[in-house]
PDB file of N, CA and C in Angstrom:
ATOM      1  N   MET A   1     138.108  98.460 125.648  1.00 40.00           N
ATOM      2  CA  MET A   1     137.427  97.192 125.557  1.00 40.00           C
ATOM      3  C   MET A   1     135.984  97.352 126.046  1.00 40.00           C
ATOM      4  N   SER A   2     135.072  96.774 125.326  1.00 55.00           N
ATOM      5  CA  SER A   2     133.662  96.841 125.669  1.00 55.00           C
ATOM      6  C   SER A   2     133.325  95.855 126.783  1.00 55.00           C
ATOM      7  N   THR A   3     132.414  96.261 127.636  1.00 71.00           N
ATOM      8  CA  THR A   3     131.959  95.369 128.690  1.00 71.00           C
ATOM      9  C   THR A   3     130.479  95.087 128.498  1.00 71.00           C
ATOM     10  N   MET A   4     129.996  94.160 129.242  1.00 77.00           N
ATOM     11  CA  MET A   4     128.577  93.831 129.186  1.00 77.00           C
ATOM     12  C   MET A   4     127.723  95.023 129.599  1.00 77.00           C
ATOM     13  N   THR A   5     128.248  95.875 130.462  1.00 79.00           N
ATOM     14  CA  THR A   5     127.425  96.986 130.950  1.00 79.00           C
ATOM     15  C   THR A   5     127.107  98.001 129.849  1.00 79.00           C
ATOM     16  N   ASP A   6     127.719  97.873 128.676  1.00 90.00           N
ATOM     17  CA  ASP A   6     127.338  98.730 127.548  1.00 90.00           C
ATOM     18  C   ASP A   6     125.882  98.495 127.158  1.00 90.00           C
ATOM     19  N   ARG A   7     125.329  97.375 127.551  1.00 94.00           N
ATOM     20  CA  ARG A   7     123.939  97.043 127.259  1.00 94.00           C
ATOM     21  C   ARG A   7     122.965  97.756 128.202  1.00 94.00           C
ATOM     22  N   ILE A   8     123.488  98.341 129.258  1.00 95.00           N
ATOM     23  CA  ILE A   8     122.648  99.034 130.230  1.00 95.00           C
ATOM     24  C   ILE A   8     122.580 100.508 129.853  1.00 95.00           C
ATOM     25  N   THR A   9     121.366 101.018 129.723  1.00 95.00           N
ATOM     26  CA  THR A   9     121.184 102.407 129.322  1.00 95.00           C
ATOM     27  C   THR A   9     120.402 103.167 130.395  1.00 95.00           C
ATOM     28  N   VAL A  10     120.663 104.451 130.449  1.00 94.00           N
ATOM     29  CA  VAL A  10     119.936 105.347 131.350  1.00 94.00           C
ATOM     30  C   VAL A  10     119.459 106.522 130.506  1.00 94.00           C
ATOM     31  N   ASP A  11     118.150 106.650 130.418  1.00 94.00           N
ATOM     32  CA  ASP A  11     117.534 107.706 129.615  1.00 94.00           C
ATOM     33  C   ASP A  11     116.389 108.295 130.438  1.00 94.00           C
ATOM     34  N   PRO A  12     116.432 109.592 130.711  1.00 95.00           N
ATOM     35  CA  PRO A  12     115.371 110.201 131.516  1.00 95.00           C
ATOM     36  C   PRO A  12     113.970 109.969 130.936  1.00 95.00           C
ATOM     37  N   ALA A  13     113.864 109.707 129.643  1.00 94.00           N
ATOM     38  CA  ALA A  13     112.562 109.502 128.999  1.00 94.00           C
ATOM     39  C   ALA A  13     112.081 108.052 129.087  1.00 94.00           C
ATOM     40  N   VAL A  14     112.926 107.171 129.611  1.00 94.00           N
ATOM     41  CA  VAL A  14     112.560 105.752 129.694  1.00 94.00           C
ATOM     42  C   VAL A  14     112.607 105.308 131.154  1.00 94.00           C
ATOM     43  N   CYS A  15     111.501 104.859 131.654  1.00 94.00           N
ATOM     44  CA  CYS A  15     111.396 104.340 133.041  1.00 94.00           C
ATOM     45  C   CYS A  15     111.934 105.332 134.073  1.00 94.00           C
ATOM     46  N   GLY A  16     111.668 106.586 133.857  1.00 94.00           N
ATOM     47  CA  GLY A  16     112.062 107.603 134.824  1.00 94.00           C
ATOM     48  C   GLY A  16     113.557 107.726 135.028  1.00 94.00           C
ATOM     49  N   GLY A  17     114.334 107.332 134.032  1.00 94.00           N
ATOM     50  CA  GLY A  17     115.785 107.442 134.131  1.00 94.00           C
ATOM     51  C   GLY A  17     116.448 106.299 134.883  1.00 94.00           C
ATOM     52  N   ARG A  18     115.688 105.285 135.234  1.00 95.00           N
ATOM     53  CA  ARG A  18     116.281 104.128 135.914  1.00 95.00           C
ATOM     54  C   ARG A  18     117.046 103.282 134.898  1.00 95.00           C
ATOM     55  N   PRO A  19     118.084 102.595 135.329  1.00 96.00           N
ATOM     56  CA  PRO A  19     118.860 101.763 134.399  1.00 96.00           C
ATOM     57  C   PRO A  19     117.983 100.691 133.755  1.00 96.00           C
ATOM     58  N   CYS A  20     118.050 100.632 132.427  1.00 96.00           N
ATOM     59  CA  CYS A  20     117.273  99.675 131.637  1.00 96.00           C
ATOM     60  C   CYS A  20     118.206  98.877 130.729  1.00 96.00           C
ATOM     61  N   ILE A  21     117.648  97.861 130.137  1.00 96.00           N
ATOM     62  CA  ILE A  21     118.413  97.025 129.224  1.00 96.00           C
ATOM     63  C   ILE A  21     118.189  97.509 127.802  1.00 96.00           C
ATOM     64  N   ARG A  22     119.263  97.933 127.147  1.00 94.00           N
ATOM     65  CA  ARG A  22     119.274  98.351 125.742  1.00 94.00           C
ATOM     66  C   ARG A  22     118.152  99.311 125.372  1.00 94.00           C
ATOM     67  N   GLY A  23     117.783 100.190 126.291  1.00 92.00           N
ATOM     68  CA  GLY A  23     116.744 101.173 125.997  1.00 92.00           C
ATOM     69  C   GLY A  23     115.338 100.607 126.018  1.00 92.00           C
ATOM     70  N   LEU A  24     115.215  99.323 126.282  1.00 94.00           N
ATOM     71  CA  LEU A  24     113.899  98.704 126.401  1.00 94.00           C
ATOM     72  C   LEU A  24     113.283  99.134 127.723  1.00 94.00           C
ATOM     73  N   ARG A  25     112.036  98.908 127.873  1.00 94.00           N
ATOM     74  CA  ARG A  25     111.364  99.285 129.116  1.00 94.00           C
ATOM     75  C   ARG A  25     111.375  98.130 130.112  1.00 94.00           C
ATOM     76  N   ILE A  26     112.509  97.488 130.217  1.00 96.00           N
ATOM     77  CA  ILE A  26     112.711  96.500 131.271  1.00 96.00           C
ATOM     78  C   ILE A  26     113.921  96.953 132.071  1.00 96.00           C
ATOM     79  N   ARG A  27     113.666  97.199 133.337  1.00 97.00           N
ATOM     80  CA  ARG A  27     114.703  97.767 134.194  1.00 97.00           C
ATOM     81  C   ARG A  27     115.660  96.691 134.692  1.00 97.00           C
ATOM     82  N   VAL A  28     116.856  97.116 135.005  1.00 97.00           N
ATOM     83  CA  VAL A  28     117.835  96.238 135.638  1.00 97.00           C
ATOM     84  C   VAL A  28     117.199  95.627 136.883  1.00 97.00           C
ATOM     85  N   ARG A  29     116.513  96.429 137.641  1.00 97.00           N
ATOM     86  CA  ARG A  29     115.870  95.987 138.876  1.00 97.00           C
ATOM     87  C   ARG A  29     114.873  94.857 138.620  1.00 97.00           C
ATOM     88  N   ASP A  30     114.140  94.944 137.500  1.00 97.00           N
ATOM     89  CA  ASP A  30     113.156  93.910 137.179  1.00 97.00           C
ATOM     90  C   ASP A  30     113.824  92.548 137.022  1.00 97.00           C
ATOM     91  N   VAL A  31     114.923  92.522 136.316  1.00 98.00           N
ATOM     92  CA  VAL A  31     115.634  91.261 136.100  1.00 98.00           C
ATOM     93  C   VAL A  31     116.259  90.775 137.404  1.00 98.00           C
ATOM     94  N   LEU A  32     116.821  91.678 138.182  1.00 98.00           N
ATOM     95  CA  LEU A  32     117.386  91.286 139.470  1.00 98.00           C
ATOM     96  C   LEU A  32     116.305  90.704 140.387  1.00 98.00           C
ATOM     97  N   ASP A  33     115.129  91.313 140.385  1.00 98.00           N
ATOM     98  CA  ASP A  33     114.027  90.802 141.202  1.00 98.00           C
ATOM     99  C   ASP A  33     113.620  89.399 140.765  1.00 98.00           C
ATOM    100  N   LEU A  34     113.571  89.184 139.462  1.00 98.00           N
ATOM    101  CA  LEU A  34     113.227  87.853 138.958  1.00 98.00           C
ATOM    102  C   LEU A  34     114.261  86.815 139.382  1.00 98.00           C
ATOM    103  N   LEU A  35     115.529  87.159 139.250  1.00 98.00           N
ATOM    104  CA  LEU A  35     116.594  86.243 139.656  1.00 98.00           C
ATOM    105  C   LEU A  35     116.542  85.968 141.155  1.00 98.00           C
ATOM    106  N   ALA A  36     116.311  87.005 141.935  1.00 97.00           N
ATOM    107  CA  ALA A  36     116.238  86.856 143.389  1.00 97.00           C
ATOM    108  C   ALA A  36     115.052  85.975 143.799  1.00 97.00           C
ATOM    109  N   ALA A  37     113.998  85.997 143.002  1.00 98.00           N
ATOM    110  CA  ALA A  37     112.816  85.184 143.295  1.00 98.00           C
ATOM    111  C   ALA A  37     112.989  83.735 142.850  1.00 98.00           C
ATOM    112  N   GLY A  38     114.127  83.457 142.210  1.00 98.00           N
ATOM    113  CA  GLY A  38     114.410  82.077 141.825  1.00 98.00           C
ATOM    114  C   GLY A  38     114.221  81.757 140.361  1.00 98.00           C
ATOM    115  N   ALA A  39     113.874  82.745 139.553  1.00 98.00           N
ATOM    116  CA  ALA A  39     113.724  82.498 138.118  1.00 98.00           C
ATOM    117  C   ALA A  39     115.087  82.180 137.509  1.00 98.00           C
ATOM    118  N   THR A  40     115.089  81.252 136.573  1.00 98.00           N
ATOM    119  CA  THR A  40     116.333  80.915 135.874  1.00 98.00           C
ATOM    120  C   THR A  40     116.497  81.839 134.669  1.00 98.00           C
ATOM    121  N   ARG A  41     117.694  81.855 134.131  1.00 97.00           N
ATOM    122  CA  ARG A  41     117.941  82.644 132.913  1.00 97.00           C
ATOM    123  C   ARG A  41     116.987  82.215 131.810  1.00 97.00           C
ATOM    124  N   ASP A  42     116.847  80.898 131.646  1.00 97.00           N
ATOM    125  CA  ASP A  42     115.982  80.389 130.583  1.00 97.00           C
ATOM    126  C   ASP A  42     114.534  80.819 130.773  1.00 97.00           C
ATOM    127  N   GLU A  43     114.058  80.833 132.008  1.00 98.00           N
ATOM    128  CA  GLU A  43     112.689  81.277 132.274  1.00 98.00           C
ATOM    129  C   GLU A  43     112.513  82.750 131.940  1.00 98.00           C
ATOM    130  N   ILE A  44     113.488  83.549 132.306  1.00 98.00           N
ATOM    131  CA  ILE A  44     113.416  84.989 132.013  1.00 98.00           C
ATOM    132  C   ILE A  44     113.417  85.217 130.508  1.00 98.00           C
ATOM    133  N   LEU A  45     114.302  84.522 129.801  1.00 98.00           N
ATOM    134  CA  LEU A  45     114.377  84.687 128.348  1.00 98.00           C
ATOM    135  C   LEU A  45     113.113  84.194 127.660  1.00 98.00           C
ATOM    136  N   GLU A  46     112.485  83.193 128.220  1.00 97.00           N
ATOM    137  CA  GLU A  46     111.228  82.696 127.656  1.00 97.00           C
ATOM    138  C   GLU A  46     110.095  83.705 127.883  1.00 97.00           C
ATOM    139  N   ASP A  47     110.061  84.299 129.076  1.00 97.00           N
ATOM    140  CA  ASP A  47     109.014  85.271 129.394  1.00 97.00           C
ATOM    141  C   ASP A  47     109.220  86.615 128.704  1.00 97.00           C
ATOM    142  N   TYR A  48     110.456  86.947 128.409  1.00 96.00           N
ATOM    143  CA  TYR A  48     110.806  88.221 127.757  1.00 96.00           C
ATOM    144  C   TYR A  48     111.640  87.918 126.517  1.00 96.00           C
ATOM    145  N   PRO A  49     110.997  87.488 125.423  1.00 96.00           N
ATOM    146  CA  PRO A  49     111.727  87.017 124.240  1.00 96.00           C
ATOM    147  C   PRO A  49     112.604  88.071 123.564  1.00 96.00           C
ATOM    148  N   TYR A  50     112.386  89.352 123.868  1.00 95.00           N
ATOM    149  CA  TYR A  50     113.222  90.400 123.271  1.00 95.00           C
ATOM    150  C   TYR A  50     114.531  90.578 124.028  1.00 95.00           C
ATOM    151  N   LEU A  51     114.676  89.908 125.168  1.00 96.00           N
ATOM    152  CA  LEU A  51     115.955  89.927 125.878  1.00 96.00           C
ATOM    153  C   LEU A  51     116.884  88.882 125.289  1.00 96.00           C
ATOM    154  N   GLU A  52     118.164  89.129 125.442  1.00 95.00           N
ATOM    155  CA  GLU A  52     119.201  88.215 124.967  1.00 95.00           C
ATOM    156  C   GLU A  52     119.982  87.712 126.173  1.00 95.00           C
ATOM    157  N   PRO A  53     120.597  86.536 126.056  1.00 95.00           N
ATOM    158  CA  PRO A  53     121.356  85.999 127.193  1.00 95.00           C
ATOM    159  C   PRO A  53     122.372  86.984 127.762  1.00 95.00           C
ATOM    160  N   TYR A  54     123.033  87.742 126.902  1.00 95.00           N
ATOM    161  CA  TYR A  54     124.030  88.700 127.382  1.00 95.00           C
ATOM    162  C   TYR A  54     123.408  89.834 128.189  1.00 95.00           C
ATOM    163  N   ASP A  55     122.117  90.086 127.984  1.00 96.00           N
ATOM    164  CA  ASP A  55     121.447  91.119 128.774  1.00 96.00           C
ATOM    165  C   ASP A  55     121.429  90.750 130.255  1.00 96.00           C
ATOM    166  N   ILE A  56     121.190  89.489 130.543  1.00 96.00           N
ATOM    167  CA  ILE A  56     121.154  89.047 131.937  1.00 96.00           C
ATOM    168  C   ILE A  56     122.553  89.122 132.543  1.00 96.00           C
ATOM    169  N   THR A  57     123.550  88.761 131.773  1.00 95.00           N
ATOM    170  CA  THR A  57     124.927  88.895 132.236  1.00 95.00           C
ATOM    171  C   THR A  57     125.250  90.360 132.513  1.00 95.00           C
ATOM    172  N   ALA A  58     124.777  91.245 131.645  1.00 95.00           N
ATOM    173  CA  ALA A  58     125.022  92.680 131.826  1.00 95.00           C
ATOM    174  C   ALA A  58     124.367  93.190 133.106  1.00 95.00           C
ATOM    175  N   VAL A  59     123.163  92.710 133.391  1.00 96.00           N
ATOM    176  CA  VAL A  59     122.466  93.109 134.615  1.00 96.00           C
ATOM    177  C   VAL A  59     123.285  92.716 135.842  1.00 96.00           C
ATOM    178  N   LEU A  60     123.778  91.491 135.851  1.00 94.00           N
ATOM    179  CA  LEU A  60     124.564  91.022 136.997  1.00 94.00           C
ATOM    180  C   LEU A  60     125.878  91.788 137.127  1.00 94.00           C
ATOM    181  N   GLU A  61     126.522  92.056 136.002  1.00 93.00           N
ATOM    182  CA  GLU A  61     127.766  92.823 136.031  1.00 93.00           C
ATOM    183  C   GLU A  61     127.505  94.246 136.530  1.00 93.00           C
ATOM    184  N   PHE A  62     126.441  94.853 136.055  1.00 93.00           N
ATOM    185  CA  PHE A  62     126.071  96.202 136.481  1.00 93.00           C
ATOM    186  C   PHE A  62     125.817  96.241 137.985  1.00 93.00           C
ATOM    187  N   ALA A  63     125.065  95.275 138.479  1.00 92.00           N
ATOM    188  CA  ALA A  63     124.766  95.223 139.906  1.00 92.00           C
ATOM    189  C   ALA A  63     126.035  95.028 140.724  1.00 92.00           C
ATOM    190  N   ALA A  64     126.927  94.191 140.240  1.00 90.00           N
ATOM    191  CA  ALA A  64     128.193  93.970 140.954  1.00 90.00           C
ATOM    192  C   ALA A  64     129.026  95.242 141.012  1.00 90.00           C
ATOM    193  N   LEU A  65     129.054  95.982 139.917  1.00 88.00           N
ATOM    194  CA  LEU A  65     129.824  97.229 139.890  1.00 88.00           C
ATOM    195  C   LEU A  65     129.223  98.281 140.813  1.00 88.00           C
ATOM    196  N   GLN A  66     127.901  98.296 140.921  1.00 86.00           N
ATOM    197  CA  GLN A  66     127.248  99.258 141.804  1.00 86.00           C
ATOM    198  C   GLN A  66     127.567  98.979 143.283  1.00 86.00           C
ATOM    199  N   ASN A  67     127.855  97.752 143.572  1.00 82.00           N
ATOM    200  CA  ASN A  67     128.123  97.342 144.950  1.00 82.00           C
ATOM    201  C   ASN A  67     129.602  97.397 145.288  1.00 82.00           C
ATOM    202  N   ASP A  68     130.452  97.674 144.329  1.00 75.00           N
ATOM    203  CA  ASP A  68     131.899  97.691 144.536  1.00 75.00           C
ATOM    204  C   ASP A  68     132.355  99.131 144.760  1.00 75.00           C
ATOM    205  N   HIS A  69     132.479  99.500 146.028  1.00 71.00           N
ATOM    206  CA  HIS A  69     132.902 100.861 146.349  1.00 71.00           C
ATOM    207  C   HIS A  69     134.029 100.808 147.382  1.00 71.00           C
ATOM    208  N   PRO A  70     134.891 101.783 147.334  1.00 71.00           N
ATOM    209  CA  PRO A  70     135.987 101.791 148.313  1.00 71.00           C
ATOM    210  C   PRO A  70     135.473 102.047 149.727  1.00 71.00           C
ATOM    211  N   ILE A  71     136.177 101.519 150.656  1.00 69.00           N
ATOM    212  CA  ILE A  71     135.802 101.677 152.062  1.00 69.00           C
ATOM    213  C   ILE A  71     136.351 102.989 152.585  1.00 69.00           C
TER     214      ILE A  71
END
């Protein structure tokens, strides 16, 4: 089964290998920073029209998975 994180790509030739959205030059971190600063999904999508609503969901899912580690 496919998950939202399939939208997250890591390519050494793009943004220094940092996780990006669909190979675009927008990093997962960039979207997380915007959300943390209080930007809404709609504001992010308006400012970055090449992003799709599922991209933001993928960013959040990716971040949650990165934080889920066994003790």
